Structures are given as structure tokens and as C-alpha cells.
Coordinates of C-alpha atoms (C1' of nucleotides) in Angstrom, one line a residue:
Chain A
M106 CA -1.3 -10.8 5.3
R107 CA -3.6 -8.2 6.7
S108 CA -7.0 -8.2 5.0
H109 CA -8.4 -5.2 3.4
S110 CA -12.0 -4.3 2.6
R111 CA -12.9 -4.5 -1.0
R112 CA -13.0 -0.8 -1.3
E113 CA -9.5 -0.4 0.3
R114 CA -8.1 -2.9 -2.2
S115 CA -9.5 -1.2 -5.2
C116 CA -8.0 2.1 -4.0
L117 CA -4.6 0.7 -3.3
G118 CA -4.4 -1.5 -6.4
G119 CA -6.2 0.8 -8.8
A120 CA -3.1 1.6 -10.8
F121 CA -2.0 -2.0 -10.8
I122 CA -5.2 -3.3 -12.2
R123 CA -5.4 -0.5 -14.7
R124 CA -1.9 -1.4 -15.9
L125 CA -2.7 -5.1 -16.2
E126 CA -5.9 -4.4 -18.0
R127 CA -4.2 -2.8 -20.9
A128 CA -3.7 -6.3 -22.2
G129 CA -7.4 -6.9 -22.1
T130 CA -10.2 -6.8 -19.5
L131 CA -9.9 -8.8 -16.3
S132 CA -13.0 -10.3 -14.9
D133 CA -14.2 -9.2 -11.4
L134 CA -13.0 -12.5 -10.1
E135 CA -9.6 -12.2 -11.6
Q136 CA -9.2 -8.7 -10.2
E137 CA -10.3 -9.9 -6.8
V138 CA -7.9 -12.8 -6.6
L139 CA -5.0 -10.6 -7.9
L140 CA -5.6 -7.9 -5.3
S141 CA -6.0 -10.4 -2.5
L142 CA -2.4 -11.4 -3.2
V143 CA -1.0 -7.9 -2.6
G144 CA 0.5 -7.5 0.8
T145 CA 0.7 -4.6 3.1
P146 CA 2.5 -1.6 1.4
L147 CA 5.7 -0.7 3.0
D148 CA 7.5 2.7 2.8
V149 CA 11.0 2.6 1.3
A150 CA 13.3 5.7 1.5
A151 CA 14.9 7.2 -1.6
R152 CA 18.0 5.6 -3.0
Q153 CA 17.3 2.2 -1.4
A154 CA 17.5 -1.2 -3.1
I155 CA 14.1 -2.9 -3.2
I156 CA 14.7 -6.3 -1.8
G157 CA 11.9 -8.5 -1.0
Q158 CA 12.1 -9.9 2.5
H159 CA 12.1 -13.3 0.8
A160 CA 13.5 -14.0 -2.7
E161 CA 10.1 -15.5 -3.5
R162 CA 8.4 -12.1 -3.3
I163 CA 7.5 -10.0 -6.2
C164 CA 7.2 -6.3 -5.7
L165 CA 4.4 -4.0 -6.6
V166 CA 5.3 -0.3 -6.6
M167 CA 2.3 1.7 -5.3
S168 CA 3.7 5.2 -5.2
G169 CA 6.9 7.0 -5.8
L170 CA 9.5 6.3 -8.6
A171 CA 12.0 3.5 -8.9
C172 CA 14.3 2.1 -11.5
R173 CA 16.1 -0.9 -12.9
Y174 CA 19.8 -0.3 -13.0
A175 CA 23.2 -2.0 -13.2
T176 CA 26.7 -0.8 -12.4
L177 CA 29.7 -1.1 -14.8
P178 CA 33.1 -2.1 -13.4
D179 CA 34.2 1.5 -13.5
G180 CA 31.3 2.5 -11.2
T181 CA 29.1 4.0 -13.8
R182 CA 25.4 3.4 -13.1
R183 CA 23.1 2.8 -16.0
I184 CA 19.4 3.1 -15.5
A185 CA 17.6 0.8 -18.0
A186 CA 14.0 1.5 -17.0
F187 CA 11.9 3.7 -14.9
I188 CA 9.4 1.9 -12.6
I189 CA 6.2 3.9 -11.8
P190 CA 3.3 3.2 -9.6
G191 CA 1.4 0.1 -10.8
D192 CA 4.5 -1.6 -12.1
L193 CA 5.4 -5.1 -11.0
V194 CA 9.0 -6.1 -10.6
G195 CA 10.5 -9.5 -10.0
S196 CA 12.8 -9.9 -7.1
P197 CA 16.1 -8.2 -7.7
A198 CA 18.8 -10.1 -9.5
G199 CA 21.8 -11.3 -7.7
F200 CA 19.6 -13.7 -5.8
T201 CA 18.0 -15.5 -8.7
S202 CA 20.6 -15.3 -11.5
G203 CA 23.9 -14.0 -12.7
L204 CA 22.3 -11.0 -14.2
P205 CA 23.7 -7.7 -13.1
W206 CA 20.4 -5.8 -12.7
R207 CA 19.1 -4.3 -9.5
V208 CA 16.0 -2.5 -8.7
G209 CA 16.0 0.6 -6.4
T210 CA 14.0 3.6 -5.5
L211 CA 14.8 7.1 -6.8
I212 CA 12.5 8.8 -4.4
R213 CA 10.5 7.6 -1.5
C214 CA 8.2 4.8 -2.5
S215 CA 5.4 2.6 -1.2
V216 CA 6.0 -1.0 -2.1
A217 CA 3.9 -4.1 -1.6
G218 CA 5.0 -7.7 -1.9
L219 CA 3.3 -10.5 -3.7
S220 CA 4.0 -14.2 -3.2
R221 CA 5.6 -15.5 -6.3
P222 CA 4.3 -19.1 -6.0
D223 CA 0.8 -17.7 -5.5
L224 CA 1.0 -15.5 -8.5
C225 CA 2.3 -18.5 -10.6
T226 CA -0.8 -20.4 -9.5
L227 CA -3.1 -17.6 -10.5
S228 CA -1.4 -17.4 -13.8
R229 CA -2.0 -21.0 -14.5
T230 CA -5.6 -20.8 -13.4
Y231 CA -6.8 -17.6 -15.0
P232 CA -6.2 -17.0 -18.7
G233 CA -6.8 -13.3 -18.3
I234 CA -4.1 -13.0 -15.7
R235 CA -1.6 -15.0 -17.7
R236 CA -2.3 -12.8 -20.7
A237 CA -1.8 -9.7 -18.5
L238 CA 1.5 -10.9 -17.2
Q239 CA 2.7 -11.8 -20.6
W240 CA 1.8 -8.4 -21.8
L241 CA 3.8 -6.9 -19.0
M242 CA 6.9 -8.7 -20.3
Q243 CA 6.2 -7.7 -23.9
D244 CA 5.8 -4.1 -22.7
E245 CA 9.1 -4.2 -20.9
L246 CA 10.8 -5.5 -24.1
N247 CA 9.3 -2.8 -26.2
R248 CA 10.5 -0.2 -23.9
A249 CA 14.0 -1.6 -23.6
R250 CA 14.2 -1.6 -27.4
A251 CA 12.9 2.0 -27.5
W252 CA 15.7 3.0 -25.1
L253 CA 18.2 1.3 -27.3
L254 CA 17.0 3.3 -30.2
N255 CA 17.0 6.4 -28.0
D256 CA 20.7 5.8 -27.2
S257 CA 21.4 6.6 -30.9
Q258 CA 20.1 10.1 -30.5
P259 CA 22.1 13.2 -29.5
S260 CA 21.8 14.0 -25.8
L261 CA 19.3 16.8 -26.2
Q262 CA 16.8 14.5 -27.8
R263 CA 17.8 11.6 -25.6
V264 CA 16.9 13.5 -22.4
A265 CA 13.7 14.9 -24.0
Y266 CA 12.7 11.4 -24.9
L267 CA 13.0 10.1 -21.3
L268 CA 10.9 12.9 -20.0
C269 CA 8.3 12.2 -22.7
E270 CA 8.2 8.5 -21.9
L271 CA 7.7 9.2 -18.2
Q272 CA 4.9 11.7 -18.9
A273 CA 3.2 9.2 -21.2
R274 CA 3.3 6.4 -18.8
L275 CA 2.2 8.5 -15.8
E276 CA -0.6 9.8 -17.9
A277 CA -1.6 6.3 -18.8
A278 CA -1.5 5.4 -15.2
G279 CA -3.8 8.3 -14.3
L280 CA -1.0 10.1 -12.5
A281 CA -0.5 13.0 -14.8
G282 CA -2.6 15.2 -17.0
Q283 CA -2.0 15.6 -20.7
G284 CA -0.8 19.1 -20.2
A285 CA 1.8 20.0 -17.7
C286 CA 3.5 17.1 -15.8
E287 CA 5.6 17.3 -12.7
L288 CA 8.4 14.8 -12.4
S289 CA 10.2 13.9 -9.2
L290 CA 13.5 13.1 -10.8
S291 CA 17.0 14.5 -10.0
Q292 CA 19.2 15.5 -12.9
A293 CA 21.8 12.9 -11.8
D294 CA 19.2 10.1 -12.1
L295 CA 18.1 11.5 -15.5
A296 CA 21.8 11.4 -16.5
D297 CA 22.2 7.8 -15.6
A298 CA 19.1 7.0 -17.6
A299 CA 20.4 9.0 -20.6
A300 CA 23.8 7.5 -20.3
T301 CA 25.4 10.9 -20.0
S302 CA 26.9 13.0 -17.2
H303 CA 24.9 15.0 -14.8
V304 CA 26.8 18.2 -15.8
H305 CA 25.8 17.7 -19.4
V306 CA 22.2 17.0 -18.4
S307 CA 22.1 20.4 -16.6
R308 CA 23.3 22.1 -19.8
V309 CA 20.8 20.2 -22.0
L310 CA 18.0 21.2 -19.7
Q311 CA 19.0 24.8 -20.0
T312 CA 18.2 24.5 -23.7
L313 CA 14.8 22.9 -22.9
F314 CA 14.1 25.7 -20.4
S315 CA 14.9 28.4 -22.9
E316 CA 12.7 26.8 -25.5
R317 CA 9.9 26.8 -22.9
L318 CA 9.4 23.0 -23.2
V319 CA 10.3 22.3 -19.6
S320 CA 10.6 24.4 -16.5
L321 CA 12.1 23.9 -13.1
G322 CA 10.3 25.1 -10.0
H323 CA 10.4 23.9 -6.4
Q324 CA 13.0 21.3 -7.4
K325 CA 10.5 19.6 -9.6
L326 CA 11.0 19.3 -13.4
T327 CA 7.8 20.2 -15.1
I328 CA 7.0 19.5 -18.7
T329 CA 5.2 22.6 -20.0
D330 CA 4.6 21.7 -23.6
V331 CA 4.1 18.0 -24.2
P332 CA 3.5 18.1 -27.9
R333 CA 6.5 20.1 -28.8
L334 CA 8.7 18.1 -26.5
R335 CA 7.5 14.9 -28.2
D336 CA 8.2 16.5 -31.5
L337 CA 11.7 17.4 -30.5
A338 CA 12.4 13.9 -29.0
G339 CA 10.9 12.0 -31.8
F340 CA 8.7 10.4 -29.2
D341 CA 5.7 8.5 -30.6
P342 CA 3.3 7.2 -27.9
G343 CA 2.1 4.6 -30.4
H344 CA 5.5 3.0 -30.4
L345 CA 4.9 2.0 -26.8
A346 CA 1.1 1.7 -26.7
A347 CA 1.3 -0.8 -29.5
G348 CA 2.0 -3.4 -26.9
V349 CA -1.6 -4.8 -27.2
A350 CA -1.6 -5.2 -30.9
E351 CA 1.9 -6.7 -30.8
L352 CA 0.7 -9.1 -28.1
E353 CA -2.3 -10.2 -30.2
A354 CA -0.2 -10.8 -33.2
N355 CA 2.4 -12.5 -31.1
D356 CA 0.3 -14.5 -28.7
L357 CA 2.5 -17.5 -28.9
L358 CA 1.9 -18.5 -25.3
G359 CA -1.8 -18.8 -25.5
S360 CA -4.2 -17.1 -23.3
G361 CA -7.1 -19.4 -23.2
Chain B
M722 CA 4.2 -27.5 -47.3
R723 CA 6.8 -29.9 -48.7
S724 CA 7.5 -32.8 -46.4
H725 CA 10.9 -33.8 -45.3
S726 CA 12.2 -37.0 -44.0
R727 CA 12.8 -37.2 -40.3
R728 CA 16.5 -37.1 -40.8
E729 CA 16.3 -34.0 -43.1
R730 CA 14.3 -32.2 -40.5
S731 CA 16.7 -32.9 -37.8
C732 CA 19.5 -31.6 -39.9
L733 CA 17.8 -28.4 -40.9
G734 CA 16.3 -27.6 -37.6
G735 CA 19.1 -28.8 -35.4
A736 CA 20.1 -25.3 -34.3
F737 CA 16.5 -24.3 -33.8
I738 CA 15.8 -27.2 -31.5
R739 CA 19.1 -26.7 -29.7
R740 CA 18.1 -23.1 -29.1
L741 CA 14.7 -23.9 -27.8
E742 CA 16.0 -26.7 -25.5
R743 CA 18.0 -24.3 -23.5
A744 CA 14.8 -23.7 -21.6
G745 CA 14.5 -27.3 -20.8
T746 CA 14.3 -30.6 -22.7
L747 CA 11.6 -31.0 -25.4
S748 CA 10.1 -34.4 -25.8
D749 CA 10.5 -36.3 -29.1
L750 CA 6.9 -35.6 -29.9
E751 CA 7.4 -31.9 -29.2
Q752 CA 10.4 -31.7 -31.4
E753 CA 8.6 -33.6 -34.1
V754 CA 5.5 -31.3 -34.2
L755 CA 7.7 -28.2 -34.0
L756 CA 9.9 -29.2 -36.9
S757 CA 6.8 -30.3 -39.0
L758 CA 5.8 -26.6 -38.9
V759 CA 9.0 -25.4 -40.5
G760 CA 8.5 -24.6 -44.1
T761 CA 10.9 -24.8 -47.0
P762 CA 14.0 -22.6 -46.4
L763 CA 14.3 -19.7 -48.8
D764 CA 17.5 -17.9 -49.8
V765 CA 17.5 -14.2 -49.0
A766 CA 20.2 -11.9 -50.3
A767 CA 22.3 -9.6 -48.1
R768 CA 20.7 -6.3 -47.0
Q769 CA 17.1 -7.4 -47.6
A770 CA 14.2 -7.0 -45.3
I771 CA 12.8 -10.3 -44.1
I772 CA 9.2 -10.1 -45.0
G773 CA 7.0 -13.2 -44.6
Q774 CA 4.9 -13.7 -47.6
H775 CA 1.9 -13.4 -45.2
A776 CA 1.9 -11.4 -42.0
E777 CA 0.9 -14.6 -40.3
R778 CA 4.2 -16.1 -40.9
I779 CA 7.0 -16.3 -38.4
C780 CA 10.6 -16.6 -39.7
L781 CA 13.2 -19.1 -38.6
V782 CA 16.7 -18.1 -39.7
M783 CA 18.6 -21.2 -40.7
S784 CA 21.9 -19.8 -41.9
G785 CA 23.5 -16.4 -42.3
L786 CA 23.2 -13.4 -40.1
A787 CA 20.4 -10.9 -39.7
C788 CA 19.4 -8.1 -37.4
R789 CA 16.6 -6.2 -35.8
Y790 CA 16.9 -2.5 -36.6
A791 CA 15.0 0.7 -36.7
T792 CA 15.8 4.0 -38.4
L793 CA 15.7 7.4 -36.8
P794 CA 14.2 10.4 -38.5
D795 CA 17.7 11.6 -39.5
G796 CA 18.4 8.4 -41.3
T797 CA 20.6 6.8 -38.7
R798 CA 20.1 3.1 -38.5
R799 CA 20.2 1.4 -35.1
I800 CA 20.7 -2.3 -34.9
A801 CA 19.1 -3.6 -31.6
A802 CA 19.9 -7.2 -31.9
F803 CA 21.8 -9.7 -34.0
I804 CA 19.8 -12.7 -35.3
I805 CA 21.8 -15.9 -35.8
P806 CA 20.9 -19.3 -37.2
G807 CA 18.3 -21.0 -35.0
D808 CA 16.6 -17.7 -34.0
L809 CA 12.9 -17.2 -34.4
V810 CA 11.6 -13.8 -35.3
G811 CA 8.1 -12.5 -35.5
S812 CA 6.9 -10.9 -38.7
P813 CA 8.4 -7.5 -39.1
A814 CA 6.7 -4.6 -37.5
G815 CA 4.9 -2.1 -39.6
F816 CA 2.3 -4.7 -40.4
T817 CA 1.3 -5.7 -36.9
S818 CA 1.9 -2.6 -34.9
G819 CA 3.1 0.9 -34.7
L820 CA 6.6 -0.2 -33.6
P821 CA 9.4 1.0 -35.7
W822 CA 11.4 -2.2 -35.8
R823 CA 12.3 -4.1 -38.9
V824 CA 14.2 -7.3 -39.4
G825 CA 16.7 -7.6 -42.2
T826 CA 19.6 -9.7 -43.4
L827 CA 23.2 -8.6 -43.0
I828 CA 24.6 -11.3 -45.3
R829 CA 22.9 -13.9 -47.4
C830 CA 20.6 -16.0 -45.3
S831 CA 18.4 -19.0 -45.5
V832 CA 15.1 -18.4 -43.9
A833 CA 12.1 -20.7 -43.4
G834 CA 8.6 -19.7 -42.5
L835 CA 6.3 -21.0 -39.8
S836 CA 2.6 -20.5 -39.6
R837 CA 1.8 -18.3 -36.6
P838 CA -1.6 -19.8 -35.9
D839 CA -0.1 -23.3 -35.9
L840 CA 2.6 -22.3 -33.6
C841 CA 0.1 -20.8 -31.2
T842 CA -1.8 -24.0 -31.2
L843 CA 1.3 -26.0 -30.4
S844 CA 2.1 -23.6 -27.6
R845 CA -1.3 -24.2 -26.1
T846 CA -1.0 -27.9 -26.4
Y847 CA 2.5 -28.6 -25.4
P848 CA 3.8 -27.2 -22.1
G849 CA 7.4 -27.7 -23.2
I850 CA 6.9 -25.7 -26.3
R851 CA 5.2 -22.9 -24.4
R852 CA 8.0 -22.9 -21.9
A853 CA 10.6 -22.7 -24.7
L854 CA 8.8 -19.8 -26.5
Q855 CA 8.6 -17.9 -23.2
W856 CA 12.2 -18.5 -22.7
L857 CA 13.0 -17.0 -26.1
M858 CA 11.3 -13.8 -25.1
Q859 CA 13.0 -13.6 -21.7
D860 CA 16.3 -14.2 -23.5
E861 CA 15.6 -11.3 -25.9
L862 CA 14.8 -9.1 -23.0
N863 CA 18.0 -10.0 -21.2
R864 CA 20.0 -9.3 -24.3
A865 CA 18.3 -6.0 -25.0
R866 CA 19.1 -4.9 -21.4
A867 CA 22.6 -6.0 -21.8
W868 CA 23.0 -3.8 -24.9
L869 CA 21.5 -1.0 -22.9
L870 CA 24.2 -1.4 -20.4
N871 CA 26.8 -1.8 -23.1
D872 CA 25.7 1.6 -24.5
S873 CA 27.2 3.2 -21.4
Q874 CA 30.6 1.9 -22.2
P875 CA 33.2 3.7 -24.3
S876 CA 33.4 2.7 -27.9
L877 CA 36.3 0.3 -27.6
Q878 CA 34.6 -1.8 -25.0
R879 CA 31.3 -1.4 -26.8
V880 CA 32.6 -2.9 -30.0
A881 CA 34.4 -5.6 -28.2
Y882 CA 31.3 -6.5 -26.3
L883 CA 29.3 -7.0 -29.5
L884 CA 32.0 -9.3 -30.9
C885 CA 32.0 -11.3 -27.7
E886 CA 28.2 -11.7 -27.6
L887 CA 28.2 -12.9 -31.2
Q888 CA 30.9 -15.4 -30.5
A889 CA 29.2 -16.7 -27.4
R890 CA 25.9 -17.1 -29.1
L891 CA 27.4 -18.8 -32.1
E892 CA 29.4 -21.1 -29.9
A893 CA 26.2 -22.0 -28.0
A894 CA 24.5 -22.7 -31.3
G895 CA 27.4 -25.0 -32.3
L896 CA 28.5 -22.7 -35.0
A897 CA 31.8 -21.5 -33.6
G898 CA 34.5 -23.0 -31.5
Q899 CA 35.7 -21.6 -28.2
G900 CA 38.9 -20.5 -29.7
A901 CA 39.0 -18.4 -32.8
C902 CA 35.7 -17.3 -34.3
E903 CA 35.1 -15.9 -37.8
L904 CA 32.4 -13.3 -38.0
S905 CA 30.7 -12.3 -41.3
L906 CA 30.0 -8.7 -40.3
S907 CA 30.9 -5.5 -42.0
Q908 CA 32.3 -2.7 -40.0
A909 CA 29.4 -0.5 -41.1
D910 CA 26.9 -3.0 -39.6
L911 CA 29.0 -3.3 -36.5
A912 CA 28.9 0.5 -36.2
D913 CA 25.1 0.6 -36.4
A914 CA 25.0 -2.0 -33.6
A915 CA 27.5 -0.1 -31.5
A916 CA 25.7 3.2 -32.1
T917 CA 28.8 4.8 -33.5
S918 CA 30.3 5.7 -36.9
H919 CA 31.9 3.3 -39.2
V920 CA 35.0 5.4 -39.4
H921 CA 35.3 5.2 -35.6
V922 CA 34.7 1.5 -35.7
S923 CA 37.6 1.2 -38.1
R924 CA 39.9 3.0 -35.7
V925 CA 38.7 1.0 -32.7
L926 CA 39.4 -2.2 -34.6
Q927 CA 42.9 -1.1 -35.2
T928 CA 43.4 -1.1 -31.5
L929 CA 42.0 -4.5 -31.1
F930 CA 44.2 -5.7 -34.0
S931 CA 47.3 -4.2 -32.4
E932 CA 46.4 -6.0 -29.1
R933 CA 46.1 -9.3 -31.0
L934 CA 42.6 -9.8 -29.8
V935 CA 41.0 -9.7 -33.2
S936 CA 42.4 -10.0 -36.7
L937 CA 41.1 -9.3 -40.2
G938 CA 41.8 -11.7 -43.0
H939 CA 39.9 -12.5 -46.2
Q940 CA 37.3 -9.7 -45.2
K941 CA 36.3 -11.7 -42.2
L942 CA 36.8 -10.5 -38.7
T943 CA 38.3 -13.2 -36.6
I944 CA 38.4 -13.2 -32.8
T945 CA 41.8 -14.6 -31.9
D946 CA 41.7 -14.3 -28.1
V947 CA 38.3 -14.8 -26.7
P948 CA 39.2 -14.7 -23.0
R949 CA 41.1 -11.4 -23.2
L950 CA 38.5 -9.8 -25.5
R951 CA 35.9 -10.7 -22.9
D952 CA 38.0 -9.3 -20.2
L953 CA 38.4 -6.0 -22.1
A954 CA 34.7 -5.8 -22.9
G955 CA 33.5 -6.7 -19.5
F956 CA 31.5 -9.5 -21.1
D957 CA 30.3 -12.2 -18.8
P958 CA 28.6 -15.1 -20.6
G959 CA 26.7 -15.8 -17.4
H960 CA 24.8 -12.6 -17.8
L961 CA 23.1 -14.0 -20.8
A962 CA 23.2 -17.7 -20.1
A963 CA 21.3 -17.0 -16.9
G964 CA 18.1 -17.0 -18.9
V965 CA 17.2 -20.4 -17.7
A966 CA 17.6 -19.7 -14.0
E967 CA 15.8 -16.4 -14.5
L968 CA 13.0 -18.2 -16.2
E969 CA 12.6 -20.7 -13.5
A970 CA 12.4 -18.0 -10.8
N971 CA 10.1 -16.0 -13.0
D972 CA 7.9 -18.6 -14.4
L973 CA 4.8 -16.6 -14.1
L974 CA 3.2 -17.9 -17.2
G975 CA 3.2 -21.5 -16.1
S976 CA 4.7 -24.2 -18.2
G977 CA 2.4 -27.1 -17.2
Chain C
dC182 C1' 25.0 27.6 12.3
dG183 C1' 26.9 23.8 9.7
dA184 C1' 26.7 19.7 6.8
dC185 C1' 25.0 18.0 2.8
dC186 C1' 22.9 17.6 -1.6
dA187 C1' 21.2 19.4 -6.1
dA188 C1' 22.2 22.4 -9.5
dT189 C1' 25.0 25.5 -12.1
dT190 C1' 29.1 27.5 -14.4
dG191 C1' 33.7 27.9 -16.6
dA192 C1' 37.7 26.1 -18.7
dA193 C1' 40.3 22.6 -20.7
dA194 C1' 40.7 17.8 -22.2
dA195 C1' 39.1 13.8 -24.4
dA196 C1' 36.1 11.2 -27.3
dT197 C1' 33.7 10.9 -31.3
dG198 C1' 31.7 12.6 -35.7
dT199 C1' 32.1 14.4 -40.3
dC200 C1' 34.2 15.3 -44.7
dA201 C1' 37.2 14.0 -48.2
dA202 C1' 40.4 11.4 -50.5
dT203 C1' 42.7 6.9 -51.2
dT204 C1' 43.4 2.0 -51.5
dG205 C1' 42.2 -2.8 -52.5
dC206 C1' 39.0 -6.2 -53.7
dC207 C1' 35.5 -8.4 -56.3
dG208 C1' 32.2 -9.3 -59.7
dT209 C1' 30.3 -7.7 -64.1
dG210 C1' 30.4 -7.0 -68.7
dG211 C1' 32.8 -5.9 -72.8
Chain D
dC150 C1' 41.6 -11.3 -70.5
dC151 C1' 40.9 -6.7 -69.0
dA152 C1' 38.5 -2.4 -67.8
dC153 C1' 35.1 -0.6 -65.1
dG154 C1' 32.1 0.3 -61.2
dG155 C1' 30.9 -0.5 -56.6
dC156 C1' 31.6 -1.6 -51.9
dA157 C1' 34.5 -2.1 -47.7
dA158 C1' 38.2 -0.4 -45.3
dT159 C1' 41.5 3.0 -44.2
dT160 C1' 43.5 7.5 -43.3
dG161 C1' 44.1 12.5 -42.3
dA162 C1' 42.4 16.8 -40.9
dC163 C1' 39.1 19.2 -38.7
dA164 C1' 34.6 20.3 -36.2
dT165 C1' 31.6 19.1 -32.7
dT166 C1' 30.0 16.8 -28.8
dT167 C1' 30.7 15.3 -24.4
dT168 C1' 33.5 14.5 -20.3
dT169 C1' 36.1 15.9 -16.5
dC170 C1' 37.7 18.8 -12.9
dA171 C1' 36.9 22.5 -10.0
dA172 C1' 34.6 26.0 -7.9
dT173 C1' 30.3 28.2 -6.6
dT174 C1' 25.5 28.9 -5.3
dG175 C1' 21.2 28.0 -3.1
dG176 C1' 18.3 25.2 -0.4
dT177 C1' 17.1 21.7 3.2
dC178 C1' 17.4 19.6 7.4
dG179 C1' 19.2 18.5 11.8

DNA sequence: CGACCAATTGAAAAATGTCAATTGCCGTGG
DNA sequence: CCACGGCAATTGACATTTTTCAATTGGTCG
């Protein structure tokens, strides 16, 4: 692995560390050893599967937007989660198990690899790192359940919810302000995440446009009124942010 | 806590241990200390919230059928997971976090409590127990994602899938044979799990009845042809059973 | 220019939801 | 024992949502 200066690492891995630290502070040493594991970022074009060169590699998305998805027998694709910069994803399924899930880019991404065995070692050695990785999993579970609930909503709210979640996560990652928020997401991808057709998404967006909640300029969706969009979607950031409290109450795996 | 003889414990906690051991064998000692934590089972009527007397209690469902659910602003209830005998559930949300999820019984259940701090201690002390609890979480995540994918299917397949999953899990718990399988599940509950209306579930079941995949006798749904129902639903038991392989490849938390 | 992709639009079909009424079953209480 | 009320399931008719197919537009890139 090419070595980086400390400053370089901090810059590249900033979102990553920030993400992990939501489960609790990481010591300087823990941050250092974690970042030393991050390989050289690689550019991946849009609509490509993210496949580690080796199955032992874990991927860290550093920029762009990706997703976890699966395909039904009839060809329908379902997106089950968005993956934003700072997110860590295990190697795609198909190699390691019978699960149908894949991970792929939605737009051009920069992706770095981490050695899985090395990360396992760190997790055993550093309580803070183990805690952080466990939190990541709890967080994914919370979001998966939130999407399940979201699937019970009519399509207008369902689409609005997805936009809200993306905005909230990007904001938490320091990649979006609290006000307007640009999203690099095609309507077809949004449709696969909302489990609806891209035609219908187009119509649903018309409604959001006319309500001045969202706008479309330069082929970028832009949320123009976060509070009212959240209100419409029934999106409560606390439902996702509660991961920390949930973890503390549920810390069955022990962090130290 | 009332003490049980070793034999009594094994009997009551059999499904529990069997469930945990899917992540790997537990030593006799580990089994013993785990079971010593299980309190006296309590009967809970159908349609009741499962609330530990104290928020520090974790619940072990020993018989019956329960579910994790949340309610949308408009009153719609979404069931996000079935909870079968042997399943462990954290204390219901609302106490510990801002998450909207609740746990409640669908039919009469027998539920035992475990002290959360004690379980945490065991998890720190015994690698096998930590591994098992981690597997439980991975398993829940796998199932949540599978339901997300299932939500993309038309209602016939969606309902069929839920029946298949229940059958597979009950079979794995030793509570159902591979052939016919009786399910104590009302059509209204099935509807809330399939994110559809109970009227529509009724019609969908007619189709399954006419295809001789399912039958209804003595107010119990009975799956009469597991293989063909799985085929219709696109249900692959490997997609859930792969939890172990997934865990091994993903063992970031370290098990010893 | 020409090919391609994202987005939009209209019209018709299909799936699903809602409302309302009916049946059958079961346990309760007279 | 029987009448009653409540719950689960069913059914029909109708409204709404969503999908599908097809055609069109506008933009980007080679």
C-alpha cells in the first residue's frame, strides 16, 4: 500500500472517521491505525459493481454514491440502501454467501480497499474500533427497518422519504448543508429504491416540484425545503440518529 | 430468580440454544450460564405489547408467535419481522431510543426475561456467546433485507414468501416438519406483514388455496406443498441460512 | 450529425384499496 | 341450553393508485 502523510490520510478518511465516531470517540491511535489500513482510492465509473480485487477486501466509499441492490427473477432491481462517502461495505455477496445482494455505483465513485483480516485484528485489539464497527451494523439494521416501514407509505411519501434520508445522511457526513441539498441521483435509481416505476417517480416529482419542496436544475435534484419535505414524508431524523442510544442499551457484544 | 433443574432448563431453553448454536457450537459451560440467566416464563395474551417489567430486561419468546411492528401516522401498522420461539428481542423501543418499533404478541405467548447487564457480562466473558449474539444481529439484518426485496414483489408472491419464511424458520427451530406446516396467523396480521390490506390477502389466499399450495382448516393456515410454494414465492432458504457463512466472512467484531 | 440516455407525457390496463354487507365461529353470560 | 356480541373471513361493487406501453423531447458526448 502506498503510504500517505498524516495530513493526507486525515483528509481522505475524514468522512470515514467522522462516521465511525458517531458510536463514540476514537482515540488518536485508533484513528491512526484505522486510516493506515485504507488503501489507495480507485475511481469506479457509474453503474459498475464494486468488486474488491480480492474477496478479502472491504470497500470504503470516499466520494460519489453507491447502493446495495438485488435483482428479482423477473429482472426488477431493488435498491435496499444508499451508500454515501464514509460508508464501509463488505465484499459483495455471491462470493461469500448465498445472499442475493450486490453493491454497485450509481454515479462515479472513488473507492478504497481495506484488508479484511487486518480490520478483524484491529477490531479485536481496540475496543473503540469494535464498538464503532458494531454501531455500523446496528445503523444498517435501523435503516433497513426504516425502509421497510417506508414501503408501507404511498409513493409520494415514499419518494420524499428517500430524499430526506439522503439529505440527512449527507448532512451528517458534512457533505450537505441543512438548507438546500443537491442529489446526484437519477429518477430510475430513485424508482428502484422506492420500489416503483421510473415513470411514476417522474409524476410524483412533479407534485413535489409544484409544492416547491424539490426542484430540478442542471440534471440534479435539489431539495429546497427540508423541513416541509420531512413533514410530508413523516421523516424523523431521530429515528435514525438514535443508533447511539440504541447501541448503548443493546451493547451485548461488549466494547471494553 | 427461581432455579430450575438442569433438565428443566434444557427443555425450556432448547429452541433458544438451538437458535444460538447456528453460529457455531456453544460449550456446555456456555449453554449452562446462558440458560441460568433465563427467568421464569410468563404467559402473555394475544395482541399485547411485550414490555419487560424493567427496561433492562431482554425477552426470550418460548412459545407462540410475536412480531416487531411500527405504526405510521395514518394508523397503518407495519410488521417488520416475525418473532418465533427461541428468538431473543431487546426491550421495546420508546424506552431506549427514538425508534418507532414495538414488539407485540400475535397469539398467546410464553415469554421469559433475561437481565441485560448479565447478558452483556456473559458476552464479554465467553467468545462463543458473543459470536452467537452477533450472529443473531446479522440474521435479523439479513431477514430485514430479504423483506425489503420481498416488498418489490406482487402481492401473491409477497404473501407466499412470508409463509415460506415462517415455515423455514419454524422447521429450523424444530417446530414444524418439512411437509405440511400449520401457522397460527390471522389474515389481518399477514396483511400488515405484507404491507397490503386484509381484504386483498383474503383474495390472494384464495388463489393459493385453488392451487393446492395452502389450505385453511380449523382457522389455521396450513402449507400443503412447501416446494411449490417456495418456487412461486422465489423463496430460497439459502438466502437466510447463509447467515453463518456471512458471519465468518464478516467477523469484524472478533469472536475470540 | 447521430446515438444514447434521462425525463416527460398520454392513454389504457392492471393491481390494489376501500366500503359495505354477510357468514360462520367461538366464548361469554343469562 | 341458548342468545348474544365480537372477531375472522369472505364477497361484491366501486374508486384509486400504479403499471405498462408508446411516443416525444432535450441534452450530452463522441
